[in-house]
Coordinates of C-alpha atoms in Angstrom, one line a residue:
X1 CA 11.5 27.2 27.5
X2 CA 9.8 28.7 30.5
X3 CA 10.2 28.1 34.2
X4 CA 7.7 27.1 36.9
X5 CA 6.9 30.6 37.8
X6 CA 6.1 31.4 34.2
X7 CA 3.1 29.1 34.5
X8 CA 1.7 31.9 36.7
X9 CA 0.1 35.0 35.2
X10 CA 2.3 37.2 37.4
X11 CA 4.0 40.5 37.3
X12 CA 7.5 39.1 37.3
X13 CA 10.3 41.3 36.0
X14 CA 12.4 38.6 34.4
X15 CA 12.0 35.0 33.2
X16 CA 13.7 31.8 34.2
X17 CA 16.6 32.2 31.8
X18 CA 17.6 35.3 33.7
X19 CA 17.4 33.6 37.1
X20 CA 19.5 30.7 35.7
X21 CA 22.2 33.1 34.4
X22 CA 22.3 34.8 37.8
X23 CA 22.8 31.5 39.6
X24 CA 25.6 30.7 37.3
X25 CA 28.0 33.4 37.0
X26 CA 8.1 57.4 54.7
X27 CA 8.9 60.1 54.1
X28 CA 6.0 62.6 54.3
X29 CA 7.1 65.5 56.7
X30 CA 4.6 68.0 57.8
X31 CA 6.1 70.7 55.6
X32 CA 6.9 74.2 56.6
X33 CA 4.8 75.9 59.2
X34 CA 4.0 79.5 59.7
X35 CA 5.4 82.2 57.5
X36 CA 7.2 81.0 54.4
X37 CA 5.4 77.6 54.5
X38 CA 4.9 75.2 51.6
X39 CA 2.2 77.2 49.8
X40 CA 4.3 80.4 49.8
X41 CA 7.5 78.5 48.8
X42 CA 5.7 77.1 45.7
X43 CA 4.7 80.5 44.6
X44 CA 8.3 81.9 44.6
X45 CA 10.1 78.7 43.4
X46 CA 11.4 78.9 39.9
X47 CA 13.3 75.7 39.6
X48 CA 11.1 72.6 39.7
X49 CA 12.0 69.2 41.2
X50 CA 11.2 66.8 38.3
X51 CA 10.3 63.2 39.4
X52 CA 10.5 61.0 36.3
X53 CA 9.3 57.4 36.3
X54 CA 9.7 54.3 34.2
X55 CA 7.1 51.7 35.3
X56 CA 6.2 48.1 34.5
X57 CA 3.4 47.2 36.8
X58 CA 2.6 50.6 38.3
X59 CA 4.7 50.4 41.4
X60 CA 7.3 52.9 40.1
X61 CA 4.6 55.4 39.3
X62 CA 3.0 55.1 42.8
X63 CA 6.4 55.6 44.4
X64 CA 7.1 58.6 42.1
X65 CA 3.7 60.1 43.1
X66 CA 4.7 59.6 46.8
X67 CA 8.0 61.4 46.1
X68 CA 6.2 64.3 44.4
X69 CA 3.7 64.7 47.2
X70 CA 6.5 64.7 49.8
X71 CA 8.5 67.2 47.8
X72 CA 5.5 69.6 47.6
X73 CA 5.0 69.2 51.3
X74 CA 8.5 70.5 51.7
X75 CA 7.8 73.5 49.6
X76 CA 9.2 72.4 46.2
X77 CA 7.5 72.7 42.9
X78 CA 7.6 68.9 42.3
X79 CA 6.4 67.6 38.9
X80 CA 5.8 63.9 38.5
X81 CA 6.2 62.9 34.8
X82 CA 5.9 59.7 32.8
X83 CA 9.2 59.1 31.0
X84 CA 7.3 58.6 27.7
X85 CA 6.3 62.3 27.9
X86 CA 9.9 63.6 28.4
X87 CA 11.4 65.2 25.3
X88 CA 15.2 65.4 25.2
X89 CA 15.3 69.1 24.6
X90 CA 13.2 69.7 27.8
X91 CA 15.2 67.2 29.7
X92 CA 18.5 68.9 28.8
X93 CA 17.3 72.0 30.6
X94 CA 16.3 70.2 33.8
X95 CA 18.5 71.0 36.8
X96 CA 17.2 68.6 39.6
X97 CA 15.7 65.2 38.7
X98 CA 14.8 62.2 40.8
X99 CA 14.3 59.0 38.8
X100 CA 12.2 56.0 39.8
X101 CA 12.8 53.2 37.3
X102 CA 11.7 49.6 37.3
X103 CA 13.4 46.8 35.3
X104 CA 11.5 44.8 32.7
X105 CA 12.3 41.5 31.1
X106 CA 16.0 40.6 30.8
X107 CA 17.3 43.8 32.3
X108 CA 15.5 46.1 29.9
X109 CA 13.9 49.5 30.2
X110 CA 10.1 49.5 30.8
X111 CA 8.0 50.2 27.7
X112 CA 7.2 53.8 28.8
X113 CA 10.9 54.6 29.1
X114 CA 12.1 53.1 25.8
X115 CA 11.9 56.2 23.6
X116 CA 13.5 58.3 26.3
X117 CA 16.3 55.8 26.6
X118 CA 16.8 55.7 22.9
X119 CA 17.2 59.4 22.8
X120 CA 19.5 59.4 25.9
X121 CA 21.8 56.8 24.3
X122 CA 21.8 58.4 20.8
X123 CA 25.1 59.8 19.5
X124 CA 23.6 63.3 19.5
X125 CA 22.4 63.1 23.1
X126 CA 23.0 66.4 24.9
X127 CA 25.6 67.0 27.5
X128 CA 24.1 67.2 31.0
X129 CA 26.7 69.0 33.1
X130 CA 23.9 71.2 34.5
X131 CA 21.9 68.3 35.8
X132 CA 21.9 66.9 39.4
X133 CA 20.1 63.7 39.9
X134 CA 19.5 60.4 41.8
X135 CA 18.1 57.1 40.7
X136 CA 15.9 54.7 42.7
X137 CA 15.9 51.3 40.9
X138 CA 13.2 48.6 41.3
X139 CA 13.8 44.9 40.7
X140 CA 14.0 41.4 42.1
X141 CA 17.3 40.2 43.5
X142 CA 16.5 36.6 42.5
X143 CA 17.4 37.5 38.9
X144 CA 20.7 38.2 37.2
X145 CA 19.9 41.6 35.8
X146 CA 18.7 43.0 39.2
X147 CA 17.6 46.6 38.8
X148 CA 19.6 46.8 35.5
X149 CA 17.4 49.6 34.0
X150 CA 18.2 51.8 36.9
X151 CA 21.9 50.9 36.7
X152 CA 22.3 51.7 33.0
X153 CA 20.3 54.9 33.4
X154 CA 22.6 56.0 36.3
X155 CA 25.7 55.1 34.3
X156 CA 24.5 56.9 31.1
X157 CA 23.6 60.1 33.0
X158 CA 27.1 60.1 34.5
X159 CA 28.7 59.6 31.1
X160 CA 26.8 62.7 29.9
X161 CA 28.2 64.8 32.7
X162 CA 25.3 64.8 35.2
X163 CA 26.2 64.8 38.9
X164 CA 24.6 62.5 41.5
X165 CA 22.8 64.0 44.4
X166 CA 23.4 60.7 46.2
X167 CA 24.3 57.2 45.0
X168 CA 21.7 55.1 43.3
X169 CA 19.6 52.8 45.5
X170 CA 18.4 49.4 44.2
X171 CA 15.2 48.0 45.7
X172 CA 14.3 44.3 45.9
X173 CA 10.6 43.2 45.9
X174 CA 10.3 44.4 49.5
X175 CA 11.0 48.0 48.4
X176 CA 9.3 50.1 51.0
X177 CA 12.1 50.6 53.6
X178 CA 14.8 51.3 51.0
X179 CA 12.5 53.6 49.0
X180 CA 11.6 55.6 52.1
X181 CA 15.3 55.9 53.1
X182 CA 16.2 57.1 49.6
X183 CA 13.4 59.7 49.8
X184 CA 14.5 60.8 53.2
X185 CA 18.0 61.7 51.8
X186 CA 17.1 62.8 48.3
X187 CA 14.4 65.3 49.1
X188 CA 16.3 67.5 51.5
X189 CA 19.3 67.5 49.2
X190 CA 17.1 68.4 46.3
X191 CA 15.6 71.2 48.3
X192 CA 19.0 72.6 49.1
X193 CA 20.1 72.4 45.4
X194 CA 16.9 74.1 44.2
X195 CA 17.2 76.9 46.9
X196 CA 20.8 77.5 45.6
X197 CA 19.7 77.6 42.0
X198 CA 16.8 80.0 42.8
X199 CA 19.2 82.3 44.7
X200 CA 21.5 82.5 41.7
X201 CA 18.6 82.8 39.3
X202 CA 19.5 79.6 37.4
X203 CA 16.1 78.2 36.8
X204 CA 15.0 75.4 34.5
X205 CA 11.8 74.6 32.8
X206 CA 10.1 71.3 33.4
X207 CA 9.0 69.1 30.6
X208 CA 5.4 69.5 29.6
X209 CA 3.5 66.9 31.6
X210 CA 0.0 65.5 31.6
X211 CA -2.3 66.8 34.3
X212 CA -1.2 65.0 37.5
X213 CA -3.8 62.4 38.6
X214 CA -5.5 62.8 41.9
X215 CA -3.5 61.4 44.8
X216 CA -4.4 57.7 45.0
X217 CA -5.9 56.6 48.3
X218 CA -3.2 55.3 50.6
X219 CA -5.3 53.0 52.7
X220 CA -4.9 49.9 50.6
X221 CA -1.6 48.6 49.1
X222 CA 0.7 45.6 48.9
X223 CA 1.4 45.7 52.6
X224 CA -2.2 46.4 53.5
X225 CA -4.5 44.8 50.8
X226 CA -8.2 45.2 50.9
X227 CA -10.3 42.0 51.7
X228 CA -12.5 42.0 48.7
X229 CA -15.5 39.6 48.6
X230 CA -15.9 37.1 45.7
X231 CA -19.3 37.6 44.1
X232 CA -18.9 35.2 41.2
X233 CA -16.4 32.5 40.2
X234 CA -17.4 30.5 37.1
X235 CA -15.7 28.5 34.4
X236 CA -15.2 30.1 31.0
X237 CA -13.6 27.0 29.6
X238 CA -15.9 24.4 28.0
X239 CA -16.3 20.8 28.8
X240 CA -13.2 18.8 27.7
X241 CA -10.9 21.8 27.6
X242 CA -7.3 21.2 28.7
X243 CA -7.5 24.7 30.4
X244 CA -9.3 26.0 33.4
X245 CA -10.2 29.6 32.7
X246 CA -12.3 31.5 35.2
X247 CA -14.4 34.6 35.2
X248 CA -14.5 36.2 38.6
X249 CA -16.3 39.2 40.0
X250 CA -14.9 40.7 43.2
X251 CA -16.7 43.3 45.3
X252 CA -14.7 46.5 46.2
X253 CA -17.2 47.3 48.9
X254 CA -16.4 50.2 51.1
X255 CA -12.7 50.3 50.1
X256 CA -13.0 53.6 48.3
X257 CA -10.9 52.0 45.4
X258 CA -11.7 53.6 42.1
X259 CA -10.3 52.2 38.8
X260 CA -10.1 52.8 35.1
X261 CA -10.3 50.5 32.1
X262 CA -6.7 49.3 31.6
X263 CA -5.9 49.1 35.3
X264 CA -5.0 45.8 37.1
X265 CA -5.4 44.6 40.6
X266 CA -2.6 43.0 42.6
X267 CA -3.7 39.8 44.4
X268 CA -1.9 38.5 47.5
X269 CA -2.1 34.7 47.1
X270 CA -2.0 31.9 49.6
X271 CA 0.3 28.9 49.0
X272 CA -1.0 25.5 48.4
X273 CA -1.7 23.7 51.6
X274 CA -0.7 20.2 50.3
X275 CA 2.7 21.6 49.3
X276 CA 3.1 23.2 52.7
X277 CA 2.3 19.9 54.5
X278 CA 4.8 18.1 52.2
X279 CA 7.5 20.6 53.0
X280 CA 6.9 20.4 56.7
X281 CA 7.1 16.7 56.6
X282 CA 10.3 16.7 54.5
X283 CA 11.9 19.2 56.9
X284 CA 10.7 17.2 60.0
X285 CA 9.2 20.5 61.3
X286 CA 6.0 21.4 63.1
X287 CA 3.7 24.0 61.7
X288 CA 3.7 25.8 65.0
X289 CA 7.5 26.2 65.2
X290 CA 8.6 29.7 66.1
X291 CA 10.8 31.5 63.6
X292 CA 13.1 34.3 64.8
X293 CA 12.4 37.8 63.7
X294 CA 8.9 36.8 62.6
X295 CA 5.6 37.1 64.5
X296 CA 4.0 34.1 62.8
X297 CA 4.8 30.4 63.2
X298 CA 6.5 28.4 60.4
X299 CA 3.3 26.9 58.9
X300 CA 1.7 30.3 58.6
X301 CA 4.8 31.8 57.1
X302 CA 4.9 29.1 54.5
X303 CA 1.3 29.8 53.7
X304 CA 1.3 33.5 53.3
X305 CA 4.8 34.9 53.5
X306 CA 7.3 32.9 51.4
X307 CA 7.5 31.8 47.8
X308 CA 7.6 28.0 48.0
X309 CA 6.9 26.9 44.5
X310 CA 9.7 28.3 42.3
X311 CA 13.2 27.6 43.8
X312 CA 15.0 30.9 44.3
X313 CA 18.6 31.4 43.3
X314 CA 19.8 31.3 47.0
X315 CA 18.1 27.9 47.5
X316 CA 19.5 26.4 44.3
X317 CA 23.0 27.5 45.4
X318 CA 22.7 26.0 48.9
X319 CA 21.2 22.7 47.7
X320 CA 24.0 22.4 45.1
X321 CA 26.6 22.8 47.8
X322 CA 25.0 20.2 50.1
X323 CA 23.1 17.7 48.1
X324 CA 26.1 16.0 46.4
X325 CA 24.0 15.8 43.2
X326 CA 26.4 15.1 40.4
X327 CA 24.2 16.5 37.5
X328 CA 23.4 19.8 39.3
X329 CA 27.1 20.2 40.4
X330 CA 28.3 19.6 36.9
X331 CA 25.9 22.1 35.5
X332 CA 27.0 24.7 38.0
X333 CA 30.7 24.0 37.4
X334 CA 30.3 24.3 33.6
X335 CA 28.1 27.4 33.8
X336 CA 25.6 25.8 31.3
X337 CA 22.5 28.0 31.4
X338 CA 20.5 25.9 29.0
X339 CA 21.3 22.7 30.9
X340 CA 20.2 24.3 34.1
X341 CA 17.0 25.5 32.5
X342 CA 16.2 22.0 31.5
X343 CA 17.2 20.7 35.0
X344 CA 14.9 23.1 36.8
X345 CA 11.9 22.5 34.4
X346 CA 8.9 21.5 36.5
X347 CA 11.0 21.3 39.8
X348 CA 9.8 23.2 42.9
X349 CA 11.5 23.7 46.3
X350 CA 10.3 20.3 47.5
X351 CA 11.9 18.7 44.4
X352 CA 15.2 20.5 45.1
X353 CA 15.2 19.1 48.7
X354 CA 14.5 15.7 47.4
X355 CA 17.5 15.7 45.1
X356 CA 19.2 13.9 48.0
X357 CA 16.5 12.2 50.1
X358 CA 19.0 11.8 53.0
X359 CA 19.9 15.5 53.1
X360 CA 18.8 17.0 56.4
X361 CA 18.1 20.7 56.3
X362 CA 17.4 22.8 59.3
X363 CA 13.9 24.4 58.9
X364 CA 15.0 27.8 60.0
X365 CA 17.9 27.7 57.5
X366 CA 15.6 26.6 54.8
X367 CA 13.4 29.6 55.5
X368 CA 16.4 31.9 55.2
X369 CA 16.8 30.7 51.6
X370 CA 13.3 31.7 50.5
X371 CA 12.1 34.9 48.9
X372 CA 9.0 36.8 50.1
X373 CA 5.7 35.8 48.5
X374 CA 4.8 38.3 45.7
X375 CA 1.5 39.6 44.6
X376 CA 0.2 38.6 41.2
X377 CA -1.3 41.2 38.8
X378 CA -4.6 40.5 37.0
X379 CA -5.9 42.9 34.3
X380 CA -9.4 44.2 35.1
X381 CA -11.9 42.9 32.6
X382 CA -14.7 45.4 33.3
X383 CA -15.4 49.1 32.8
X384 CA -16.0 51.3 35.9
X385 CA -18.8 53.0 34.0
X386 CA -20.8 49.8 34.1
X387 CA -19.4 48.4 37.3
X388 CA -17.9 51.1 39.6
X389 CA -17.9 49.0 42.9
X390 CA -16.7 45.7 41.6
X391 CA -14.1 44.3 39.2
X392 CA -14.2 41.4 36.8
X393 CA -11.1 39.2 36.5
X394 CA -10.0 36.6 34.0
X395 CA -8.0 33.8 35.6
X396 CA -6.3 30.8 33.9
X397 CA -5.8 28.2 36.6
X398 CA -2.5 26.6 35.7
X399 CA -2.0 22.9 36.5
X400 CA 0.5 20.3 35.3
X401 CA 1.8 16.9 36.3
X402 CA 5.4 15.8 36.4
X403 CA 6.7 12.4 37.4
X404 CA 3.4 11.6 39.1
X405 CA 3.2 14.8 41.2
X406 CA 0.5 17.4 40.6
X407 CA 1.6 21.1 40.5
X408 CA -0.3 24.3 40.2
X409 CA 0.3 28.0 39.8
X410 CA 0.3 29.9 43.1
X411 CA -2.3 32.6 42.6
X412 CA -4.3 31.0 39.8
X413 CA -5.1 27.8 41.6
X414 CA -5.7 29.8 44.8
X415 CA -8.3 31.9 43.1
X416 CA -9.9 29.0 41.2
X417 CA -10.0 26.4 43.9
X418 CA -10.0 28.3 47.2
X419 CA -12.1 31.4 46.5
X420 CA -15.8 30.4 46.1
X421 CA -18.6 32.9 46.7
X422 CA -18.3 35.1 49.8
X423 CA -14.6 34.3 50.4
X424 CA -12.5 37.4 50.8
X425 CA -9.4 38.0 48.5
X426 CA -6.6 40.3 49.6
X427 CA -6.1 42.8 46.8
X428 CA -5.1 46.3 45.9
X429 CA -5.3 48.5 42.8
X430 CA -2.4 48.6 40.4
X431 CA -3.1 51.6 38.1
X432 CA -1.7 51.5 34.6
X433 CA -2.0 55.0 33.2
X434 CA 0.1 54.0 30.2
X435 CA -2.6 51.6 29.0
X436 CA -5.8 53.5 28.3
X437 CA -8.4 53.9 25.5
X438 CA -7.9 56.9 23.2
X439 CA -9.1 60.2 24.5
X440 CA -10.4 60.7 20.9
X441 CA -13.6 58.6 20.8
X442 CA -13.4 58.6 17.0
X443 CA -10.0 57.0 16.8
X444 CA -9.8 53.4 15.5
X445 CA -8.6 50.8 18.0
X446 CA -6.8 47.5 17.2
X447 CA -6.5 45.1 20.1
X448 CA -4.4 41.9 20.2
X449 CA -5.1 39.7 23.3
X450 CA -5.0 35.9 23.1
X451 CA -5.9 33.9 26.2
X452 CA -6.3 35.9 29.4
X453 CA -4.7 38.8 27.5
X454 CA -8.2 39.6 26.3
X455 CA -9.3 40.8 29.7
X456 CA -8.5 44.5 29.4
X457 CA -10.0 44.6 25.9
X458 CA -13.3 43.4 27.2
X459 CA -13.1 46.4 29.6
X460 CA -12.1 48.7 26.7
X461 CA -15.0 47.6 24.6
X462 CA -17.5 48.1 27.5
X463 CA -16.0 51.5 28.1
X464 CA -16.3 52.6 24.5
X465 CA -19.8 51.3 24.3
X466 CA -20.8 53.2 27.4
X467 CA -19.2 56.4 26.1
X468 CA -21.0 56.0 22.8
X469 CA -17.6 56.2 21.1
X470 CA -18.0 56.1 17.3
X471 CA -14.5 54.9 16.6
X472 CA -14.1 51.4 15.0
X473 CA -12.9 48.5 17.1
X474 CA -10.9 45.4 15.9
X475 CA -10.1 42.5 18.2
X476 CA -7.6 39.7 17.5
X477 CA -8.2 36.8 19.9
X478 CA -6.8 33.3 20.0
X479 CA -6.5 30.2 22.1
X480 CA -6.4 26.4 21.6
X481 CA -9.8 25.2 20.6
X482 CA -12.8 27.3 19.6
X483 CA -15.4 25.0 21.0
X484 CA -13.8 24.9 24.5
X485 CA -11.5 27.9 24.8
X486 CA -13.4 30.9 23.3
X487 CA -13.4 33.2 26.4
X488 CA -16.4 35.6 26.5
X489 CA -17.7 34.2 23.3
X490 CA -21.3 35.4 24.0
X491 CA -20.0 38.9 24.9
X492 CA -17.9 39.3 21.8
X493 CA -20.5 37.8 19.4
X494 CA -23.1 40.3 20.8
X495 CA -20.6 43.1 20.3
X496 CA -20.1 42.0 16.8
X497 CA -23.8 41.8 16.1
X498 CA -24.4 45.3 17.6
X499 CA -21.6 46.8 15.5
X500 CA -19.5 47.7 18.5
X501 CA -16.8 45.2 17.3
X502 CA -16.2 46.3 13.7
X503 CA -13.9 43.2 13.2
X504 CA -13.3 40.1 15.3
X505 CA -10.5 37.9 14.0
X506 CA -9.9 34.5 15.7
X507 CA -7.0 32.2 15.8
X508 CA -7.5 28.8 17.5
X509 CA -4.2 26.9 17.2
X510 CA -5.4 23.4 17.9
X511 CA -8.4 23.3 15.5
X512 CA -6.3 22.5 12.4
X513 CA -3.2 20.5 11.5
X514 CA -1.2 23.7 10.9
X515 CA -1.2 25.9 14.0
X516 CA -2.4 29.4 13.5
X517 CA -1.8 32.3 15.9
X518 CA -3.0 35.9 16.2
X519 CA 0.1 37.2 14.4
X520 CA -0.9 35.0 11.4
X521 CA -4.3 36.6 11.3
X522 CA -2.6 40.0 11.4
X523 CA -0.5 39.1 8.4
X524 CA -3.6 37.9 6.5
X525 CA -5.3 41.3 7.1
X526 CA -2.2 43.4 6.9
X527 CA -3.4 45.8 4.3
X528 CA -6.5 46.8 6.3
X529 CA -4.5 46.8 9.5
X530 CA -2.0 49.3 8.0
X531 CA -4.9 51.4 6.7
X532 CA -6.3 51.7 10.2
X533 CA -3.0 52.8 11.5
X534 CA -2.7 55.4 8.7
X535 CA -6.1 56.7 9.8
X536 CA -4.8 57.4 13.3
X537 CA -5.5 54.0 14.8
X538 CA -4.2 52.8 18.2
X539 CA -2.5 49.4 18.5
X540 CA -2.7 47.5 21.8
X541 CA -1.1 44.2 22.9
X542 CA -1.8 42.3 26.2
X543 CA -0.5 38.9 27.2
X544 CA 2.7 36.8 27.3
X545 CA 5.8 39.0 26.9
X546 CA 8.2 36.2 26.1
X547 CA 6.7 34.8 22.9
X548 CA 3.4 36.3 21.9
X549 CA 4.2 40.0 22.4
X550 CA 7.6 39.5 20.6
X551 CA 5.9 37.7 17.7
X552 CA 3.1 40.2 17.4
X553 CA 5.6 43.1 17.5
X554 CA 7.7 41.4 14.7
X555 CA 4.5 40.9 12.6
X556 CA 3.6 44.6 13.1
X557 CA 6.9 45.7 11.8
X558 CA 6.7 43.3 8.8
X559 CA 3.2 44.5 7.9
X560 CA 4.1 48.1 8.1
X561 CA 7.2 47.5 5.9
X562 CA 5.3 45.5 3.4
X563 CA 2.1 47.5 3.1
X564 CA 3.8 50.9 3.5
X565 CA 6.5 49.9 1.0
X566 CA 9.2 50.8 3.5
X567 CA 12.6 49.6 4.4
X568 CA 13.2 47.8 7.7
X569 CA 14.7 51.0 9.2
X570 CA 11.7 53.2 8.1
X571 CA 9.3 50.6 9.4
X572 CA 11.1 50.8 12.7
X573 CA 10.8 54.5 12.7
X574 CA 7.1 54.3 11.9
X575 CA 6.6 52.1 15.0
X576 CA 8.7 54.4 17.1
X577 CA 6.4 57.2 16.1
X578 CA 3.4 55.2 17.1
X579 CA 5.0 54.7 20.5
X580 CA 5.9 58.4 20.9
X581 CA 2.3 59.4 20.0
X582 CA 1.1 56.8 22.6
X583 CA -0.6 54.9 19.8
X584 CA 1.3 51.6 20.4
X585 CA 0.6 50.4 24.0
X586 CA 1.4 47.1 25.7
X587 CA 0.4 45.4 28.9
X588 CA 2.7 42.3 28.8
X589 CA 3.9 40.0 31.5

């Protein structure tokens, strides 16, 4: 069971089941000037400020980089470190740490923080009385497990004896103001702590970190996206397909945006104009109506500012109170999550208003129930070596009909229907430094990416070809029908012919009576798959987190246990080692 928003290939942090459960139950100061400025302070500092991040879509990493730069501007030796690189022995010696941690799935730790979290919650985790810290959590308040990863991290650190520099701050999807306020408090306090530690000679060693990337350009971001011009928008799906998959090429122009294979772009979508008109008519409102505290009229706010497709928790609650709808009220009273899931299936905000056709809702009150319109992330399907000033995107335009009404995904139908050649799309780069091809060009690579999940692997293959990487490449791809849904068939066939693709295994679920998926193909070729891993192979997954990624992960564990003649526990340990060696990487949504 998925919700309406799950029809969207979006960077959501939880699924509809989480939302249902919830319903029921700038700082960059100028630095020191004159003698004893930032440069001199860094030379004498012995205790670093460690900024550790757990990221889902790259936002936590960008904030962490901001924190690190601001800390260095204040004279601290600020080290920004991916949590996947933090060993527990090194962490136990840290004295001053600022965490930036996003929440993934149903309140879980993000992938790059999983091994750190396992070590932190192990029975033999070290005591941390010498650590002072603060946590910035990222999440979406529409969901039950809002910022849960940050909350459990904060609680566990306290249990181990660490002391808070200041209380945890939880950020909603509009995180900028709260994040900046947290930085404004946390950095001076950290500076004072470090100065005291340096005076007493109590220094700590930072974890070994990867070389910090160059500071990303600050010009373009979620609040200020770059207007990128569409150069190509063509169908990948064949005639008769039930899907509408698109290949788009978008010009980065003079933006200065540089990307790497494995990165994504965040697209700021525009809501469907027909749905906007229907909502205005239902509310009896004029598009030009002024809305307090906003500099745009109601119609424009519904177009570009608010989520109007998936009903947020606040709207569901208010409608339940006012509509007098017996079924919805009974579900709320009984706390029946599954029943509410079924009730919300295929219903949008307009459907919720229409539960009681006679219900009059003040337009301004309606607006107060809505959440801000979020960007949608799309994996880049091209290599910057081949295409440095443009990005390829793979978009599945999602459409469905319920009770005679046509529905569509917010960003996917916007891109497919409203973005022909020369139209400008507001976007920004969403780096994903935890999803990269191996630095070792000889390493084997196994990629599992059904549907639009194949996008980054097209980029990986282009990159490895351009680099002349001799390592073997294996792609598992699947969709519904081969004749109509084989995305980039010509590209992958050519790569197979040239030898770039050592193996191409396909799973088209609707071409036979018994459905077959990518995880079935993995099982069929389990012996060779395990051999590639034993030879130092890297394993990648991209696509749907709820079902596909879970099923592929389960298949991987089963294959390793079977082919490696291991117990379930040993197979789990084998996969954990792959993760710690950064040889099992996921980009799932």
